[in-house]
Amino acid sequence: MIFNKIVIVGIGLIGSSLARVIMKNKLAGKLWAYDNNPNYLAGAKELGIVDEVSSNLATAVKEADLVVYATPVGAYGEITRQIAPYLKKGAIITDVGSIKKYAIDEIEKNLPEGADIIVVPGHPVAGTEKSGPANGFDTLFEGRWYIVTPCKYSTQEAVDKVSALWAAAKMKVDSMSPEHHDKVMAAVSHLPHLIAFSIVGTVSDLEGYEKQEIIKYSASGFRDFTRIAGSDPTMWRDVFLNNKDTILELIQRFVEDLIALERNIRWGEGDKLFDLFSRTQKIRKEVIEAKQEQPEHEKRLLAEINRLEK
Amino acid sequence: MIFNKIVIVGIGLIGSSLARVIMKNKLAGKLWAYDNNPNYLAGAKELGIVDEVSSNLATAVKEADLVVYATPVGAYGEITRQIAPYLKKGAIITDVGSIKKYAIDEIEKNLPEGADIIVVPGHPVAGTEKSGPANGFDTLFEGRWYIVTPCKYSTQEAVDKVSALWAAAKMKVDSMSPEHHDKVMAAVSHLPHLIAFSIVGTVSDLEGYEKQEIIKYSASGFRDFTRIAGSDPTMWRDVFLNNKDTILELIQRFVEDLIALERNIRWGEGDKLFDLFSRTQKIRKEVIEAKQEQPEHEKRLLAEINRLEK
C-alpha cells in the first residue's frame, strides 16, 4: 500500500487501467473513482475495478491522499477549482496529461493562495486508440516510460511516492522539465498524431473514390494511420490547442520537407528520394535496436496490438 | 502443379515468399531464381526455397512457362529486353509491381513485335518493410488481395492460371483496370508511405533535439511511422516517380487539408478539430468492422506484426 485513499478523476482508458493496477497490487487502502459520464462510472463499478464511485467531486476527494487527474487536460482548471476546498492538507494532486506546461498552469493558477497541496505532474507514455473503462487493461503501462515533470508545488517525497505507483505498474521512470517534455512529445507524438488525423481525413474525403474500396484495400498502408487517427477526439483537441506554438512550428517544418519531396518527385530526382528513404530505413533500424534492449517492450506491444485488433 | 517451370526474377521479400509457397505446395515442376545481387541468389539457394539459381537471365528463363518479375518496376524494361529472345513461345510474363500502368508500358514496349508472349500484370497487395530472401515467409500473402490488371497481351486462360497461383498462396483475387488500380493504390498506399517517409525525415532532422531521445520515446506515435518508412528505398522511388501525376495531386490535396488544420489550431477552433477527429475515429471503426468480416486477415496481421517486431 502506497496511499490510504486514491481518487481517480476520469475513469476512461488510462484511469481504468491505472485502477486495475492499483487494485491488483493493493496500492491503496481505498480506491475511488469520479467521472462526469454516468456510463463510465457505472461501468467502473460493474467491472469491479474500484472500491467506490461518486458523481460528486467533493465527496470523492474527501480525505484522499492522492487525486489522479485522468481527464482531457482542458478540464484540469475546473476540476482544481471544484476540489481545492475539499482536499485535506498535504494531499497530492497528480495527472496523466500528454502536455505538461499547460496542465501545470491550469492546476497552479486554480489552487488557492497558500493551500497546503502538493502537485506532481506526470505523463505515463502509454495508451491505445480506444476509450472508456471497458477498454483499459492492467498491462497497458508495462515496460513503457513514466515521465515526471516536477513543478514549484512538488516535493521530492511526493515525486518519489507517485513514481513508485507507476513503477508498480511496471513503468520505467524518467524525469524532465515540463518545457522539455512538451517539446519532445510534440515531435514524437503530437505531430505524428496530427498528420495521421489529417491524412485519414484527406483520403476519406477524396472525390471520385469509392469509400468501400478505400476500406477494402486499407491494409496496404492507410490502415496503420486509421489506428492512430482513431484516438480520443477531446484529448487530442486539447493537446493541439494547448501545445500550439511548438506544434505549429513542427507543422511548418513538416510541410517544408514535404513540399521539397513533392518537388523531387515532380522533377524526377530519384537519387534524392533514394537518399531520404535510405535514411528513414536506417532510423527504423535504430528504433528496432533500441527496442531490443527492452524485451518487455516487445511483449507489451504484441499484447496491445492483439487487443487493438480484436 | 500449375506450371512446368517457373522463374522468379528478383528473389527479395516478395519473390522469396512466393518461392516458399510454390515449393511448399509443389506448384511448379522446377522453380528457378535469378537475381542481380549474388548474395540474394546465394541466400535463396542456401535457404532451399528454389530448385535452381542462375546469375544469367537467358539461362534462367530457358523453357520457362512462367516468368515472375519481383524486382522494383524500374527494372522491367531492361529485363524484358534481355529475356525476350530466349523465351519459349506462349510463355507467360507476370509481375508483382505496386504500380500497373507503368509496369505494363515497360513490358509491352520492350517485347518484340509479334512475339508469342503472354503478359498477366498483377499486384499481390502484401508485404512488410523488410527486404531480402531471408525475410520472406510462406504466409505473407494469406488472406490478402491479389489484384490482376489484364492488358492487351493477356489471355483469359493465362489470367486464370496466374490467379490460381496466388489463390494457392491463399490470396483473394480481384480484377480491375491498371488505371483504376494505380488510382486506388495512390490513395491507400502510396500517399501514406510518402507521408511516413517525409515525417520520419522531418522528425529525425529537427535541430535542438537529441536523436536518442526521439528514439527512446518513439513508441508514442513516431514508431508506427518508422515501420512504414523502413520499406525498400528502390521500390518506393520507382513507385513515386512512375505514378507521379496521381501522387502529386494527392500531395496537393493533403497539404491543403493540413494547412486548414494548422489554421484551426492557430485560431483555436476546437470545434473544427473535434469534428475532424470524430470523423476519423468513425473511419477507424469502419476499417475494423470491414476486417471483422475477414477473420483470416486478423491472424495474418498478428503473425506479420509478430515477425516485424521480432
JSON list of N, CA and C in Angstrom, two decimals, chain B residues 5-29:
[
{"chain": "B", "resi": 5, "resn": "LYS", "atom": "N", "xyz": [7.79, -24.99, -65.50]},
{"chain": "B", "resi": 5, "resn": "LYS", "atom": "CA", "xyz": [8.97, -24.29, -64.98]},
{"chain": "B", "resi": 5, "resn": "LYS", "atom": "C", "xyz": [8.63, -22.83, -64.70]},
{"chain": "B", "resi": 6, "resn": "ILE", "atom": "N", "xyz": [8.84, -22.44, -63.47]},
{"chain": "B", "resi": 6, "resn": "ILE", "atom": "CA", "xyz": [8.64, -21.03, -63.08]},
{"chain": "B", "resi": 6, "resn": "ILE", "atom": "C", "xyz": [10.00, -20.43, -62.78]},
{"chain": "B", "resi": 7, "resn": "VAL", "atom": "N", "xyz": [10.21, -19.19, -63.23]},
{"chain": "B", "resi": 7, "resn": "VAL", "atom": "CA", "xyz": [11.43, -18.44, -62.88]},
{"chain": "B", "resi": 7, "resn": "VAL", "atom": "C", "xyz": [11.01, -17.19, -62.13]},
{"chain": "B", "resi": 8, "resn": "ILE", "atom": "N", "xyz": [11.59, -17.00, -60.97]},
{"chain": "B", "resi": 8, "resn": "ILE", "atom": "CA", "xyz": [11.34, -15.75, -60.24]},
{"chain": "B", "resi": 8, "resn": "ILE", "atom": "C", "xyz": [12.54, -14.84, -60.45]},
{"chain": "B", "resi": 9, "resn": "VAL", "atom": "N", "xyz": [12.27, -13.68, -61.04]},
{"chain": "B", "resi": 9, "resn": "VAL", "atom": "CA", "xyz": [13.33, -12.71, -61.31]},
{"chain": "B", "resi": 9, "resn": "VAL", "atom": "C", "xyz": [13.31, -11.68, -60.19]},
{"chain": "B", "resi": 10, "resn": "GLY", "atom": "N", "xyz": [14.29, -11.79, -59.30]},
{"chain": "B", "resi": 10, "resn": "GLY", "atom": "CA", "xyz": [14.32, -10.92, -58.13]},
{"chain": "B", "resi": 10, "resn": "GLY", "atom": "C", "xyz": [13.83, -11.70, -56.92]},
{"chain": "B", "resi": 11, "resn": "ILE", "atom": "N", "xyz": [14.78, -12.21, -56.13]},
{"chain": "B", "resi": 11, "resn": "ILE", "atom": "CA", "xyz": [14.38, -13.12, -55.05]},
{"chain": "B", "resi": 11, "resn": "ILE", "atom": "C", "xyz": [14.47, -12.40, -53.68]},
{"chain": "B", "resi": 12, "resn": "GLY", "atom": "N", "xyz": [13.79, -11.25, -53.62]},
{"chain": "B", "resi": 12, "resn": "GLY", "atom": "CA", "xyz": [13.76, -10.46, -52.38]},
{"chain": "B", "resi": 12, "resn": "GLY", "atom": "C", "xyz": [12.62, -10.92, -51.49]},
{"chain": "B", "resi": 13, "resn": "LEU", "atom": "N", "xyz": [12.02, -9.98, -50.77]},
{"chain": "B", "resi": 13, "resn": "LEU", "atom": "CA", "xyz": [10.95, -10.32, -49.82]},
{"chain": "B", "resi": 13, "resn": "LEU", "atom": "C", "xyz": [9.77, -11.01, -50.50]},
{"chain": "B", "resi": 14, "resn": "ILE", "atom": "N", "xyz": [9.25, -10.39, -51.56]},
{"chain": "B", "resi": 14, "resn": "ILE", "atom": "CA", "xyz": [8.07, -10.93, -52.23]},
{"chain": "B", "resi": 14, "resn": "ILE", "atom": "C", "xyz": [8.44, -12.17, -53.04]},
{"chain": "B", "resi": 15, "resn": "GLY", "atom": "N", "xyz": [9.52, -12.08, -53.83]},
{"chain": "B", "resi": 15, "resn": "GLY", "atom": "CA", "xyz": [9.94, -13.21, -54.64]},
{"chain": "B", "resi": 15, "resn": "GLY", "atom": "C", "xyz": [10.23, -14.45, -53.80]},
{"chain": "B", "resi": 16, "resn": "SER", "atom": "N", "xyz": [10.90, -14.25, -52.70]},
{"chain": "B", "resi": 16, "resn": "SER", "atom": "CA", "xyz": [11.26, -15.41, -51.87]},
{"chain": "B", "resi": 16, "resn": "SER", "atom": "C", "xyz": [10.05, -15.96, -51.13]},
{"chain": "B", "resi": 17, "resn": "SER", "atom": "N", "xyz": [9.11, -15.10, -50.79]},
{"chain": "B", "resi": 17, "resn": "SER", "atom": "CA", "xyz": [7.88, -15.58, -50.13]},
{"chain": "B", "resi": 17, "resn": "SER", "atom": "C", "xyz": [7.07, -16.42, -51.12]},
{"chain": "B", "resi": 18, "resn": "LEU", "atom": "N", "xyz": [6.98, -15.92, -52.36]},
{"chain": "B", "resi": 18, "resn": "LEU", "atom": "CA", "xyz": [6.27, -16.69, -53.39]},
{"chain": "B", "resi": 18, "resn": "LEU", "atom": "C", "xyz": [6.98, -18.02, -53.65]},
{"chain": "B", "resi": 19, "resn": "ALA", "atom": "N", "xyz": [8.32, -17.98, -53.66]},
{"chain": "B", "resi": 19, "resn": "ALA", "atom": "CA", "xyz": [9.09, -19.20, -53.87]},
{"chain": "B", "resi": 19, "resn": "ALA", "atom": "C", "xyz": [8.73, -20.23, -52.80]},
{"chain": "B", "resi": 20, "resn": "ARG", "atom": "N", "xyz": [8.64, -19.78, -51.57]},
{"chain": "B", "resi": 20, "resn": "ARG", "atom": "CA", "xyz": [8.29, -20.70, -50.47]},
{"chain": "B", "resi": 20, "resn": "ARG", "atom": "C", "xyz": [6.91, -21.32, -50.70]},
{"chain": "B", "resi": 21, "resn": "VAL", "atom": "N", "xyz": [5.96, -20.50, -51.16]},
{"chain": "B", "resi": 21, "resn": "VAL", "atom": "CA", "xyz": [4.62, -21.01, -51.42]},
{"chain": "B", "resi": 21, "resn": "VAL", "atom": "C", "xyz": [4.65, -22.05, -52.54]},
{"chain": "B", "resi": 22, "resn": "ILE", "atom": "N", "xyz": [5.39, -21.74, -53.60]},
{"chain": "B", "resi": 22, "resn": "ILE", "atom": "CA", "xyz": [5.47, -22.65, -54.76]},
{"chain": "B", "resi": 22, "resn": "ILE", "atom": "C", "xyz": [6.09, -23.99, -54.37]},
{"chain": "B", "resi": 23, "resn": "MET", "atom": "N", "xyz": [7.18, -23.92, -53.59]},
{"chain": "B", "resi": 23, "resn": "MET", "atom": "CA", "xyz": [7.86, -25.16, -53.19]},
{"chain": "B", "resi": 23, "resn": "MET", "atom": "C", "xyz": [6.98, -25.97, -52.25]},
{"chain": "B", "resi": 24, "resn": "LYS", "atom": "N", "xyz": [6.40, -25.29, -51.28]},
{"chain": "B", "resi": 24, "resn": "LYS", "atom": "CA", "xyz": [5.59, -25.97, -50.27]},
{"chain": "B", "resi": 24, "resn": "LYS", "atom": "C", "xyz": [4.40, -26.68, -50.90]},
{"chain": "B", "resi": 25, "resn": "ASN", "atom": "N", "xyz": [3.77, -26.00, -51.88]},
{"chain": "B", "resi": 25, "resn": "ASN", "atom": "CA", "xyz": [2.56, -26.56, -52.49]},
{"chain": "B", "resi": 25, "resn": "ASN", "atom": "C", "xyz": [2.83, -27.25, -53.82]},
{"chain": "B", "resi": 26, "resn": "LYS", "atom": "N", "xyz": [4.12, -27.42, -54.13]},
{"chain": "B", "resi": 26, "resn": "LYS", "atom": "CA", "xyz": [4.51, -28.10, -55.37]},
{"chain": "B", "resi": 26, "resn": "LYS", "atom": "C", "xyz": [3.76, -27.56, -56.58]},
{"chain": "B", "resi": 27, "resn": "LEU", "atom": "N", "xyz": [3.82, -26.24, -56.77]},
{"chain": "B", "resi": 27, "resn": "LEU", "atom": "CA", "xyz": [3.07, -25.59, -57.84]},
{"chain": "B", "resi": 27, "resn": "LEU", "atom": "C", "xyz": [3.84, -25.56, -59.15]},
{"chain": "B", "resi": 28, "resn": "ALA", "atom": "N", "xyz": [5.12, -25.92, -59.10]},
{"chain": "B", "resi": 28, "resn": "ALA", "atom": "CA", "xyz": [5.94, -25.91, -60.32]},
{"chain": "B", "resi": 28, "resn": "ALA", "atom": "C", "xyz": [6.73, -27.20, -60.42]},
{"chain": "B", "resi": 29, "resn": "GLY", "atom": "N", "xyz": [6.94, -27.67, -61.67]},
{"chain": "B", "resi": 29, "resn": "GLY", "atom": "CA", "xyz": [7.82, -28.81, -61.87]},
{"chain": "B", "resi": 29, "resn": "GLY", "atom": "C", "xyz": [9.23, -28.45, -61.42]}
]
